[in-house]
Amino acid sequence: MKHELAGRALPMAAFPRSVRLFNWERTLAILSPVLLLLAWELAVAVDQIDARFFPPPSRIFQTLAAMVASGEMASHLGISLQRVAIGFLLGAVPGVIIGLAMGLLPLVRAAISPLVDATYPIPKIALLPMFIMIFGIGEESKYAIIATSVIYLVLINTESGVRNLEKIYLDVGKNFHASRKMMFLDIALPGAMPMIVTGLKLGMGIALLVIVAAEFVGAKSGIGYLIWTSWQTFEVEKMYVGLLIMALLGFVSTILLNAFERFAVPWKAR
Amino acid sequence: MTYRSAGVAMLDSYRHPDPPKEPEVKLRLSGVGKDFVSHGQVAQRALVPLNLDVYDGEFLCIVGPSGCGKTTLLRILAGLETATSGTVEVCQNQGDRTGGRKAHARPGNSMVFQDQSLFPWMSVRDNVAFGLKARGFSRAERYRMVQPFIDKVHLSGFENALPHQLSGGMKQRVSIARAFANDPEILLMDEPFSALDEQTKIVLQGELIRIWEEDRKTVCYVTHSIDEAIVLADRILIMTARPGRIKEMIDLAPIFGRPRDVETVKSSAEYGKVFARVWGALRDEVAGAAAEGGKS
């Protein structure tokens, strides 16, 4: 009797909201972009929008398939990935090291932070002519511009990660006579890791932005170059393919960095 | 450790008047005081220069009203703060587990901190082995050395767990194991159980007594809990309100013997008498501290 009552008193609410709505959320998330593409396709088919500016999605995907088959896509994508990867590492690794040193050693901080503060506001892409002047039009200038964009974000986040470290961790290190090396590698580095990962994520976002801009003006290959020349030669489908690939790059890099976060910061489980 | 000696006019002393069977002094504080200085002037006197002998193998509890400088005193002993005056001497024992290797020398002290002092990125095993790593033991050596301590605090099977997977009581067990495994001359404890619930606290007090009684290292234990001090201590040092000085020293060794257990102490008739005596000494200080706190 009592059981029946309770059963009636607790209808759907007995299930957590997330469980009930899970499938709907998933479905909608996939459905809405698909519907948008369908609407686009239809609008072009019935001549409601100009196919010269907005070629139908089906033609964009056909172009993509043709570019993949011919190897054109692989060469553009490969060179852009190489530039981002090498430039990112050249910025991130020194960024972490200098950021740790600035966080732990007041003298290093005193020497470096005015330089960082003074140069950080410069939009990094504005440095491209200078890097082309120094390194020439080749790959080095791209590595340099990306590394420069990434290093600031990683360095600033790493430093603040170390400085916001719970003081008790440093007390424990001191009381147990940890060497300077242990203070760096066993306390400051893992302790700052959540902020370091944040810096890496921001840095990757900036790196993707900067590589496209750099390839617009200073390259003969890469996704940015593809987008720019497609516009100039009015191969609009290829331009949209370039945009699609950039969206995918952003998506994939987010997934990879989230996976890295779960590996590097397992104690901040979400 | 040697500190610049300041004037000794205001020395506040406690030397044991009649030490039973000539106990060996393990830790000697001479004129140790602390002033907080700002703009070159003494802003606040935290600790009146004090003399104190702590005996080898003794469990000393330090109680006092909050803000009386008891934690400051402990942090000075731990090397985390420098005293304004006075000297701290630790008598080094012969024969430790390091086999005479100088690089691995036994540390003067190790501290059990208040809660949240475990490194969240290290496994239980690596947290417990932290001091041994700092002393240069290889991974294999220190993992072998910490295992008995992990077993003693009943964390076998949790060696690879991360601290966020543990309960509050388990975390403080790790913290205790970390200090004991480092095999220091002196153990310092700063209210290690203050964040735990009452029942967990009683269990851990019992375990601390059991582990400590195995090799009776000298302990300085700061607490605000009179009950905890009575349960654990051989002697209770009662401090005055700020600026901290020694108000009274109560010797419990003749009242509650060793080995000791929590229930026996708490259920004894003497417990109430000792409690009244400690509270009697503290009451005015706590009232004074509260009045001063109200003013500022």
Coordinates of C-alpha atoms in Angstrom, one line a residue:
Chain A
M1 CA 0.0 0.0 0.0
K2 CA 2.7 2.4 1.1
H3 CA 4.8 1.3 -1.8
E4 CA 2.1 2.1 -4.3
L5 CA 1.6 5.5 -2.9
A6 CA 5.3 6.2 -3.1
G7 CA 5.4 5.0 -6.6
R8 CA 2.7 7.4 -7.7
A9 CA 4.2 10.3 -5.7
L10 CA 7.5 10.0 -7.6
P11 CA 6.8 10.0 -11.4
M12 CA 9.6 11.0 -13.8
A13 CA 11.5 12.9 -11.2
A14 CA 12.8 9.6 -9.9
F15 CA 15.3 9.7 -12.7
P16 CA 18.0 12.3 -12.7
R17 CA 17.4 15.0 -15.3
S18 CA 20.6 14.3 -17.2
V19 CA 19.6 10.7 -17.7
R20 CA 16.1 11.5 -19.0
L21 CA 17.3 14.3 -21.3
F22 CA 20.6 12.7 -22.4
N23 CA 19.3 11.3 -25.7
W24 CA 17.4 14.4 -26.6
E25 CA 20.5 16.6 -26.0
R26 CA 22.7 14.3 -28.1
T27 CA 20.2 14.2 -30.9
L28 CA 19.6 17.9 -31.0
A29 CA 23.4 18.6 -31.0
I30 CA 23.8 16.5 -34.1
L31 CA 20.5 17.5 -35.7
S32 CA 20.9 21.3 -35.7
P33 CA 24.0 21.5 -37.9
V34 CA 22.6 18.9 -40.2
L35 CA 19.4 20.8 -40.6
L36 CA 21.3 24.0 -41.2
L37 CA 23.3 22.4 -44.0
L38 CA 20.1 21.0 -45.5
A39 CA 18.5 24.4 -45.4
W40 CA 21.5 25.8 -47.1
E41 CA 21.4 23.1 -49.8
L42 CA 17.7 23.7 -50.4
A43 CA 18.0 27.5 -50.5
V44 CA 20.6 27.2 -53.2
A45 CA 18.6 24.6 -55.1
V46 CA 15.5 26.9 -55.2
D47 CA 17.8 30.0 -56.0
Q48 CA 17.1 31.8 -52.8
I49 CA 20.9 32.4 -52.2
D50 CA 23.6 33.0 -54.7
A51 CA 25.6 29.8 -55.4
R52 CA 28.6 31.9 -56.5
F53 CA 29.1 33.1 -53.0
F54 CA 27.5 30.3 -51.1
P55 CA 28.1 27.1 -53.1
P56 CA 25.9 24.2 -51.7
P57 CA 27.4 22.0 -49.1
S58 CA 27.2 19.0 -51.4
R59 CA 29.7 20.8 -53.8
I60 CA 32.0 21.8 -51.0
F61 CA 32.2 18.2 -49.8
Q62 CA 32.8 17.0 -53.4
T63 CA 35.6 19.5 -53.7
L64 CA 37.0 18.3 -50.4
A65 CA 36.9 14.7 -51.7
A66 CA 38.6 15.7 -54.9
M67 CA 41.3 17.5 -53.0
V68 CA 41.9 14.6 -50.7
A69 CA 42.1 12.2 -53.7
S70 CA 44.6 14.4 -55.5
G71 CA 46.8 14.8 -52.5
E72 CA 46.4 18.6 -52.5
M73 CA 44.7 18.5 -49.2
A74 CA 47.4 16.4 -47.6
S75 CA 50.2 18.8 -48.7
H76 CA 48.4 21.9 -47.4
L77 CA 47.2 20.3 -44.2
G78 CA 50.6 18.6 -43.6
I79 CA 52.6 21.8 -43.8
S80 CA 50.2 23.8 -41.6
L81 CA 50.2 21.0 -39.0
Q82 CA 54.0 21.0 -39.0
R83 CA 54.2 24.7 -38.6
V84 CA 51.7 24.7 -35.7
A85 CA 53.3 21.7 -34.0
I86 CA 56.9 22.9 -34.1
G87 CA 56.0 26.5 -33.4
F88 CA 53.7 25.4 -30.5
L89 CA 56.5 23.3 -28.9
L90 CA 59.1 26.0 -29.4
G91 CA 56.8 28.4 -27.5
A92 CA 55.3 26.1 -24.9
V93 CA 58.4 24.4 -23.5
P94 CA 60.4 27.6 -22.8
G95 CA 57.1 29.2 -21.6
V96 CA 56.7 26.5 -18.9
I97 CA 60.4 26.7 -17.9
I98 CA 60.6 30.5 -17.7
G99 CA 57.1 30.7 -16.0
L100 CA 58.2 28.2 -13.3
A101 CA 61.4 30.2 -12.7
M102 CA 59.5 33.4 -12.5
G103 CA 57.0 31.9 -10.1
L104 CA 59.6 30.5 -7.7
L105 CA 62.6 32.9 -8.0
P106 CA 61.9 36.6 -7.2
L107 CA 65.1 37.7 -8.9
V108 CA 64.1 36.0 -12.2
R109 CA 60.6 37.5 -11.9
A110 CA 62.0 41.0 -11.3
A111 CA 64.2 40.7 -14.4
I112 CA 61.7 39.3 -16.8
S113 CA 58.2 40.5 -15.9
P114 CA 58.8 44.1 -17.1
L115 CA 59.8 42.7 -20.5
V116 CA 56.7 40.6 -20.6
D117 CA 54.4 43.4 -19.5
A118 CA 55.8 45.8 -22.0
T119 CA 55.6 43.5 -25.0
Y120 CA 52.6 41.4 -24.2
P121 CA 50.1 44.0 -25.6
I122 CA 51.6 43.9 -29.1
P123 CA 49.3 41.8 -31.3
K124 CA 51.7 39.0 -32.2
I125 CA 50.7 39.0 -35.9
A126 CA 52.1 42.5 -36.1
L127 CA 55.6 41.0 -35.6
L128 CA 55.3 38.9 -38.8
P129 CA 57.1 41.5 -41.0
M130 CA 60.0 41.6 -38.5
F131 CA 60.3 37.8 -38.4
I132 CA 60.2 37.6 -42.2
M133 CA 62.9 40.2 -42.3
I134 CA 65.0 38.2 -39.8
F135 CA 64.3 34.7 -40.9
G136 CA 63.2 35.1 -44.5
I137 CA 60.0 33.9 -46.1
G138 CA 60.7 30.2 -45.2
E139 CA 59.5 28.0 -42.4
E140 CA 61.5 29.6 -39.7
S141 CA 59.5 32.8 -39.7
K142 CA 56.3 30.8 -39.2
Y143 CA 57.7 28.8 -36.4
A144 CA 58.9 32.1 -34.8
I145 CA 55.6 33.9 -35.0
I146 CA 53.7 30.9 -33.6
A147 CA 56.2 30.3 -30.8
T148 CA 56.1 34.0 -29.9
S149 CA 52.3 33.9 -29.7
V150 CA 52.2 30.8 -27.6
I151 CA 55.0 31.6 -25.2
Y152 CA 53.3 34.6 -23.6
L153 CA 50.1 32.8 -22.7
V154 CA 51.9 29.7 -21.4
L155 CA 54.5 31.7 -19.4
I156 CA 51.9 34.0 -17.8
N157 CA 49.6 31.2 -16.8
T158 CA 52.5 29.0 -15.5
E159 CA 53.8 31.9 -13.4
S160 CA 50.4 32.6 -11.9
G161 CA 49.9 28.8 -11.3
V162 CA 53.1 28.7 -9.3
R163 CA 52.4 31.9 -7.4
N164 CA 48.9 30.7 -6.5
L165 CA 50.2 27.4 -5.2
E166 CA 48.9 26.6 -1.7
K167 CA 51.7 27.9 0.6
I168 CA 51.5 24.8 2.7
Y169 CA 53.0 22.8 -0.2
L170 CA 56.1 25.0 -0.1
D171 CA 56.2 24.6 3.7
V172 CA 56.1 20.9 3.4
G173 CA 58.9 21.0 0.8
K174 CA 61.0 23.2 3.1
N175 CA 60.3 21.2 6.2
F176 CA 61.4 18.0 4.4
H177 CA 64.5 19.7 3.0
A178 CA 63.5 19.3 -0.7
S179 CA 66.3 20.3 -3.0
R180 CA 65.7 23.1 -5.5
K181 CA 65.3 20.5 -8.2
M182 CA 62.5 18.8 -6.2
M183 CA 60.9 22.2 -5.5
F184 CA 60.7 22.7 -9.3
L185 CA 59.8 19.2 -10.5
D186 CA 57.9 17.7 -7.6
I187 CA 56.0 20.7 -6.3
A188 CA 55.9 23.8 -8.6
L189 CA 55.5 21.9 -11.9
P190 CA 52.7 19.6 -10.9
G191 CA 51.1 22.2 -8.6
A192 CA 50.9 24.7 -11.5
M193 CA 49.8 22.0 -14.0
P194 CA 46.1 23.0 -14.0
M195 CA 47.1 26.6 -15.0
I196 CA 49.7 25.3 -17.4
V197 CA 47.1 23.3 -19.2
T198 CA 44.9 26.4 -19.4
G199 CA 47.8 28.3 -20.9
L200 CA 48.4 25.5 -23.5
K201 CA 44.7 25.6 -24.5
L202 CA 44.7 29.4 -24.9
G203 CA 48.1 29.1 -26.7
M204 CA 46.7 26.6 -29.2
G205 CA 43.7 28.8 -30.0
I206 CA 46.1 31.7 -30.7
A207 CA 48.4 29.4 -32.7
L208 CA 45.6 28.4 -35.1
L209 CA 44.6 32.0 -35.5
V210 CA 48.2 33.2 -36.2
I211 CA 49.0 30.4 -38.6
V212 CA 46.1 31.3 -40.9
A213 CA 47.0 35.0 -40.8
A214 CA 50.7 34.2 -41.4
E215 CA 49.9 31.9 -44.4
F216 CA 47.6 34.5 -45.9
V217 CA 50.5 36.9 -46.6
G218 CA 53.8 35.1 -46.1
A219 CA 53.5 31.5 -47.5
K220 CA 53.1 29.5 -50.7
S221 CA 51.4 26.6 -49.0
G222 CA 49.2 25.7 -46.0
I223 CA 45.5 26.0 -45.1
G224 CA 45.7 29.8 -44.7
Y225 CA 47.3 30.0 -48.2
L226 CA 44.6 27.8 -49.6
I227 CA 41.8 30.0 -48.2
W228 CA 43.5 33.2 -49.5
T229 CA 44.4 32.1 -53.0
S230 CA 41.0 30.4 -53.4
W231 CA 39.4 33.7 -52.8
Q232 CA 41.7 35.6 -55.1
T233 CA 41.2 33.1 -58.0
F234 CA 37.5 32.9 -57.1
E235 CA 37.5 29.1 -56.4
V236 CA 34.9 29.6 -53.7
E237 CA 34.4 25.9 -52.9
K238 CA 38.1 25.5 -52.0
M239 CA 37.8 28.5 -49.7
Y240 CA 35.0 26.9 -47.8
V241 CA 37.0 23.6 -47.7
G242 CA 39.8 25.6 -46.0
L243 CA 37.3 27.0 -43.5
L244 CA 35.9 23.5 -42.8
I245 CA 39.4 22.2 -42.2
M246 CA 40.3 25.0 -39.8
A247 CA 37.1 24.2 -37.8
L248 CA 38.1 20.6 -37.7
L249 CA 41.6 21.5 -36.5
G250 CA 40.2 23.6 -33.7
F251 CA 37.9 20.8 -32.7
V252 CA 40.6 18.1 -32.8
S253 CA 43.1 20.2 -30.9
T254 CA 40.6 20.8 -28.1
I255 CA 39.9 17.1 -27.8
L256 CA 43.7 16.3 -27.7
L257 CA 44.3 19.0 -25.0
N258 CA 41.4 17.8 -22.9
A259 CA 42.9 14.3 -23.1
F260 CA 46.2 15.7 -22.1
E261 CA 44.5 17.5 -19.2
R262 CA 43.0 14.2 -17.9
F263 CA 46.4 12.6 -18.1
A264 CA 48.4 15.5 -16.5
V265 CA 45.9 16.6 -13.9
P266 CA 44.2 13.4 -12.8
W267 CA 43.4 14.9 -9.3
K268 CA 41.2 17.6 -10.8
A269 CA 38.7 15.0 -12.1
R270 CA 35.6 16.5 -13.6
Chain B
M1 CA 70.3 26.3 14.6
T2 CA 71.7 29.4 16.3
Y3 CA 69.9 32.6 16.6
R4 CA 71.2 36.0 17.6
S5 CA 70.6 36.3 21.3
A6 CA 68.5 39.3 22.4
G7 CA 68.4 40.8 25.9
V8 CA 67.6 38.2 28.5
A9 CA 65.9 40.5 30.9
M10 CA 62.4 39.1 30.2
L11 CA 63.3 35.5 30.1
D12 CA 60.3 33.3 30.8
S13 CA 61.6 30.0 32.0
Y14 CA 60.6 26.5 32.5
R15 CA 63.3 24.2 33.5
H16 CA 62.1 20.9 35.1
P17 CA 62.4 21.4 38.9
D18 CA 62.8 17.8 39.8
P19 CA 63.4 15.7 36.7
P20 CA 62.6 12.0 37.5
K21 CA 65.6 9.7 36.8
E22 CA 67.5 12.4 35.1
P23 CA 65.8 12.3 31.7
E24 CA 68.0 13.3 28.7
V25 CA 67.2 16.7 27.2
K26 CA 66.4 16.2 23.5
L27 CA 65.4 19.7 22.6
R28 CA 66.5 22.9 24.4
L29 CA 65.1 26.2 23.7
S30 CA 67.0 29.2 25.2
G31 CA 65.5 32.6 25.0
V32 CA 63.5 31.8 21.9
G33 CA 61.2 34.8 21.1
K34 CA 59.4 36.2 18.1
D35 CA 58.5 39.8 17.3
F36 CA 56.7 40.7 14.1
V37 CA 58.5 43.8 12.8
S38 CA 57.1 46.3 10.4
H39 CA 58.9 49.5 9.3
G40 CA 61.8 48.7 11.5
Q41 CA 59.7 48.7 14.6
V42 CA 58.4 45.9 16.7
A43 CA 54.8 45.8 15.6
Q44 CA 53.7 42.9 17.7
R45 CA 55.3 40.6 20.2
A46 CA 54.2 37.1 19.3
L47 CA 56.3 35.1 21.7
V48 CA 58.1 36.3 24.8
P49 CA 61.6 34.8 24.9
L50 CA 61.2 31.4 26.6
N51 CA 63.4 28.6 27.9
L52 CA 62.2 25.1 27.6
D53 CA 63.6 21.6 27.8
V54 CA 61.9 18.8 26.1
Y55 CA 63.1 15.4 27.1
D56 CA 64.0 12.5 24.9
G57 CA 61.1 10.3 24.2
E58 CA 58.6 12.7 25.7
F59 CA 55.2 13.6 24.2
L60 CA 54.7 17.3 24.9
C61 CA 51.4 19.0 24.1
I62 CA 51.3 22.8 23.8
V63 CA 47.9 24.3 24.4
G64 CA 46.8 27.9 24.6
P65 CA 44.2 30.4 23.4
S66 CA 44.0 31.0 19.7
G67 CA 46.6 33.5 18.5
C68 CA 48.9 32.8 21.5
G69 CA 51.9 32.0 19.4
K70 CA 51.9 28.2 19.8
T71 CA 51.8 27.6 16.1
T72 CA 54.5 30.3 15.7
L73 CA 56.7 28.4 18.2
L74 CA 56.2 25.1 16.3
R75 CA 57.0 26.8 13.0
I76 CA 60.2 28.1 14.5
L77 CA 61.1 24.6 15.6
A78 CA 60.3 23.4 12.1
G79 CA 62.5 25.9 10.4
L80 CA 59.6 27.6 8.6
E81 CA 60.0 30.8 10.6
T82 CA 63.0 32.5 12.1
A83 CA 63.1 33.4 15.7
T84 CA 63.8 37.0 16.6
S85 CA 66.0 35.9 19.5
G86 CA 67.4 32.8 21.2
T87 CA 68.7 29.4 20.2
V88 CA 67.2 26.0 19.5
E89 CA 69.4 23.0 20.1
V90 CA 68.5 19.4 19.1
C91 CA 70.5 16.6 20.5
Q92 CA 71.4 14.2 17.7
N93 CA 71.0 10.6 18.5
Q94 CA 73.6 8.0 17.6
G95 CA 72.7 5.1 15.3
D96 CA 69.9 5.6 12.9
R97 CA 68.6 3.7 9.9
T98 CA 70.8 5.4 7.4
G99 CA 73.8 3.2 8.0
G100 CA 76.1 6.2 8.4
R101 CA 75.7 7.5 4.9
K102 CA 76.1 11.2 5.4
A103 CA 74.0 12.3 2.5
H104 CA 71.0 10.5 3.9
A105 CA 71.5 11.9 7.4
R106 CA 68.5 11.8 9.8
P107 CA 66.6 15.1 9.7
G108 CA 66.3 17.2 12.8
N109 CA 62.5 17.3 12.6
S110 CA 59.5 16.4 10.5
M111 CA 56.2 18.0 10.7
V112 CA 52.6 16.7 10.5
F113 CA 50.7 19.6 9.2
Q114 CA 47.1 20.6 9.5
D115 CA 44.8 19.2 6.8
Q116 CA 45.4 19.5 3.1
S117 CA 49.1 19.3 3.2
L118 CA 49.4 16.2 1.0
F119 CA 50.5 16.7 -2.6
P120 CA 47.4 16.0 -4.6
W121 CA 49.5 14.9 -7.6
M122 CA 51.4 12.2 -5.8
S123 CA 50.2 8.8 -4.8
V124 CA 49.9 7.8 -1.2
R125 CA 53.2 6.0 -1.5
D126 CA 55.1 8.9 -3.1
N127 CA 53.6 11.3 -0.5
V128 CA 54.8 9.1 2.4
A129 CA 58.2 8.7 0.7
F130 CA 58.7 12.5 0.0
G131 CA 61.1 13.1 2.8
L132 CA 63.2 10.1 1.9
K133 CA 63.4 11.2 -1.7
A134 CA 64.6 14.6 -0.5
R135 CA 67.3 12.7 1.5
G136 CA 68.5 11.0 -1.7
F137 CA 67.2 7.4 -1.3
S138 CA 66.6 5.6 -4.5
R139 CA 63.1 4.8 -5.5
A140 CA 63.4 1.1 -4.7
E141 CA 65.0 1.9 -1.3
R142 CA 62.4 4.4 -0.3
Y143 CA 59.4 2.4 -1.4
R144 CA 60.8 -0.5 0.7
M145 CA 61.3 1.8 3.6
V146 CA 57.8 3.4 3.6
Q147 CA 55.8 0.1 3.3
P148 CA 55.9 -0.7 7.0
F149 CA 54.6 2.8 7.8
I150 CA 51.8 2.6 5.2
D151 CA 50.9 -0.7 6.9
K152 CA 51.0 0.8 10.4
V153 CA 48.5 3.5 9.5
H154 CA 46.2 0.8 7.9
L155 CA 46.5 2.1 4.3
S156 CA 47.8 -1.1 2.7
G157 CA 46.1 -1.4 -0.6
F158 CA 45.9 2.3 -1.1
E159 CA 49.5 2.8 -2.0
N160 CA 48.7 4.0 -5.5
A161 CA 45.6 6.0 -4.6
L162 CA 45.7 9.8 -5.0
P163 CA 44.8 11.9 -2.0
H164 CA 41.5 13.2 -3.5
Q165 CA 40.3 9.6 -3.4
L166 CA 40.8 9.3 0.4
S167 CA 38.6 10.5 3.3
G168 CA 39.8 13.2 5.6
G169 CA 40.9 10.7 8.3
M170 CA 42.9 8.6 5.7
K171 CA 44.6 11.8 4.5
Q172 CA 45.9 12.6 8.0
R173 CA 47.1 9.0 8.3
V174 CA 49.2 9.5 5.2
S175 CA 50.5 12.8 6.7
I176 CA 51.4 11.0 9.9
A177 CA 53.1 8.2 8.0
R178 CA 55.1 10.8 6.0
A179 CA 56.5 12.3 9.1
F180 CA 57.2 9.0 10.9
A181 CA 58.8 7.4 7.7
N182 CA 61.3 10.2 7.6
D183 CA 62.7 9.0 10.9
P184 CA 63.4 12.5 12.3
E185 CA 65.0 13.3 15.7
I186 CA 61.8 15.1 16.7
L187 CA 58.2 15.0 15.4
L188 CA 56.3 18.2 15.2
M189 CA 52.5 18.2 14.9
D190 CA 50.3 21.2 14.3
E191 CA 46.7 20.3 15.2
P192 CA 46.8 17.4 12.8
F193 CA 43.3 16.2 13.8
S194 CA 41.5 19.6 14.1
A195 CA 39.6 19.2 10.8
L196 CA 38.3 15.7 11.6
D197 CA 35.0 14.7 13.0
E198 CA 34.9 13.6 16.7
Q199 CA 34.7 9.9 16.1
T200 CA 37.5 9.8 13.5
K201 CA 39.5 11.9 15.8
I202 CA 39.3 9.4 18.7
V203 CA 40.3 6.6 16.4
L204 CA 43.3 8.5 15.0
Q205 CA 44.4 9.6 18.5
G206 CA 44.4 5.9 19.5
E207 CA 46.4 5.0 16.4
L208 CA 48.9 7.8 16.9
I209 CA 49.5 6.7 20.5
R210 CA 50.0 3.1 19.3
I211 CA 52.4 4.0 16.6
W212 CA 54.3 6.5 18.7
E213 CA 54.7 4.1 21.6
E214 CA 56.6 1.7 19.3
D215 CA 59.7 3.9 19.3
R216 CA 58.8 6.9 21.4
K217 CA 60.3 9.7 19.4
T218 CA 60.2 13.1 21.0
V219 CA 57.0 14.9 20.0
C220 CA 55.9 18.5 20.2
Y221 CA 52.2 18.6 19.5
V222 CA 50.2 21.8 19.2
T223 CA 46.5 21.6 19.9
H224 CA 43.6 23.8 21.0
S225 CA 41.8 20.8 22.4
I226 CA 42.3 20.3 26.2
D227 CA 40.8 16.8 25.8
E228 CA 43.3 15.9 23.1
A229 CA 46.2 17.2 25.1
I230 CA 45.2 15.1 28.1
V231 CA 44.8 11.9 26.1
L232 CA 48.1 12.2 24.3
A233 CA 50.6 14.1 26.4
D234 CA 53.3 13.2 29.0
R235 CA 53.4 16.9 29.8
I236 CA 51.1 19.7 28.8
L237 CA 52.5 23.2 28.3
I238 CA 49.9 25.9 28.8
M239 CA 50.6 29.2 27.1
T240 CA 49.2 32.6 27.9
A241 CA 47.3 34.9 25.5
R242 CA 49.4 37.0 23.2
P243 CA 52.2 37.7 23.6
G244 CA 52.7 34.0 24.3
R245 CA 54.6 32.9 27.4
I246 CA 54.6 29.8 29.5
K247 CA 51.8 29.9 32.0
E248 CA 52.0 26.4 33.5
M249 CA 53.5 23.0 32.9
I250 CA 51.4 20.0 33.9
D251 CA 53.1 16.7 34.2
L252 CA 50.8 13.8 33.3
A253 CA 53.3 11.0 33.3
P254 CA 52.7 10.1 36.9
I255 CA 48.9 10.2 36.4
F256 CA 48.4 8.4 33.1
G257 CA 51.1 5.8 32.5
R258 CA 52.3 4.1 29.2
P259 CA 51.2 2.3 27.3
R260 CA 48.0 4.3 27.2
D261 CA 44.7 4.0 25.5
V262 CA 42.1 6.7 24.8
E263 CA 39.2 5.0 26.5
T264 CA 41.0 4.3 29.8
V265 CA 42.2 7.9 30.1
K266 CA 38.8 9.4 29.2
S267 CA 36.9 7.2 31.6
S268 CA 39.2 7.6 34.5
A269 CA 38.4 9.8 37.5
E270 CA 41.7 11.7 37.1
Y271 CA 40.7 12.8 33.6
G272 CA 38.1 15.2 35.1
K273 CA 40.5 16.6 37.6
V274 CA 43.2 17.2 35.1
F275 CA 40.7 18.7 32.7
A276 CA 39.5 21.1 35.4
R277 CA 43.1 22.0 36.2
V278 CA 44.1 22.7 32.6
W279 CA 40.9 24.7 32.0
G280 CA 41.5 26.6 35.2
A281 CA 44.8 27.7 33.9
L282 CA 43.4 28.5 30.5
R283 CA 40.1 30.2 31.3
D284 CA 41.5 33.7 32.1
E285 CA 43.7 33.6 29.1
V286 CA 40.9 32.7 26.8
A287 CA 38.7 35.4 28.3
G288 CA 41.6 37.9 27.8
A289 CA 42.2 36.8 24.2
A290 CA 38.5 37.1 23.5
A291 CA 38.3 40.6 25.1
E292 CA 41.3 41.7 23.1
G293 CA 39.8 40.2 19.9
G294 CA 36.6 42.2 20.6
K295 CA 38.5 45.4 20.9
S296 CA 40.5 45.2 17.7

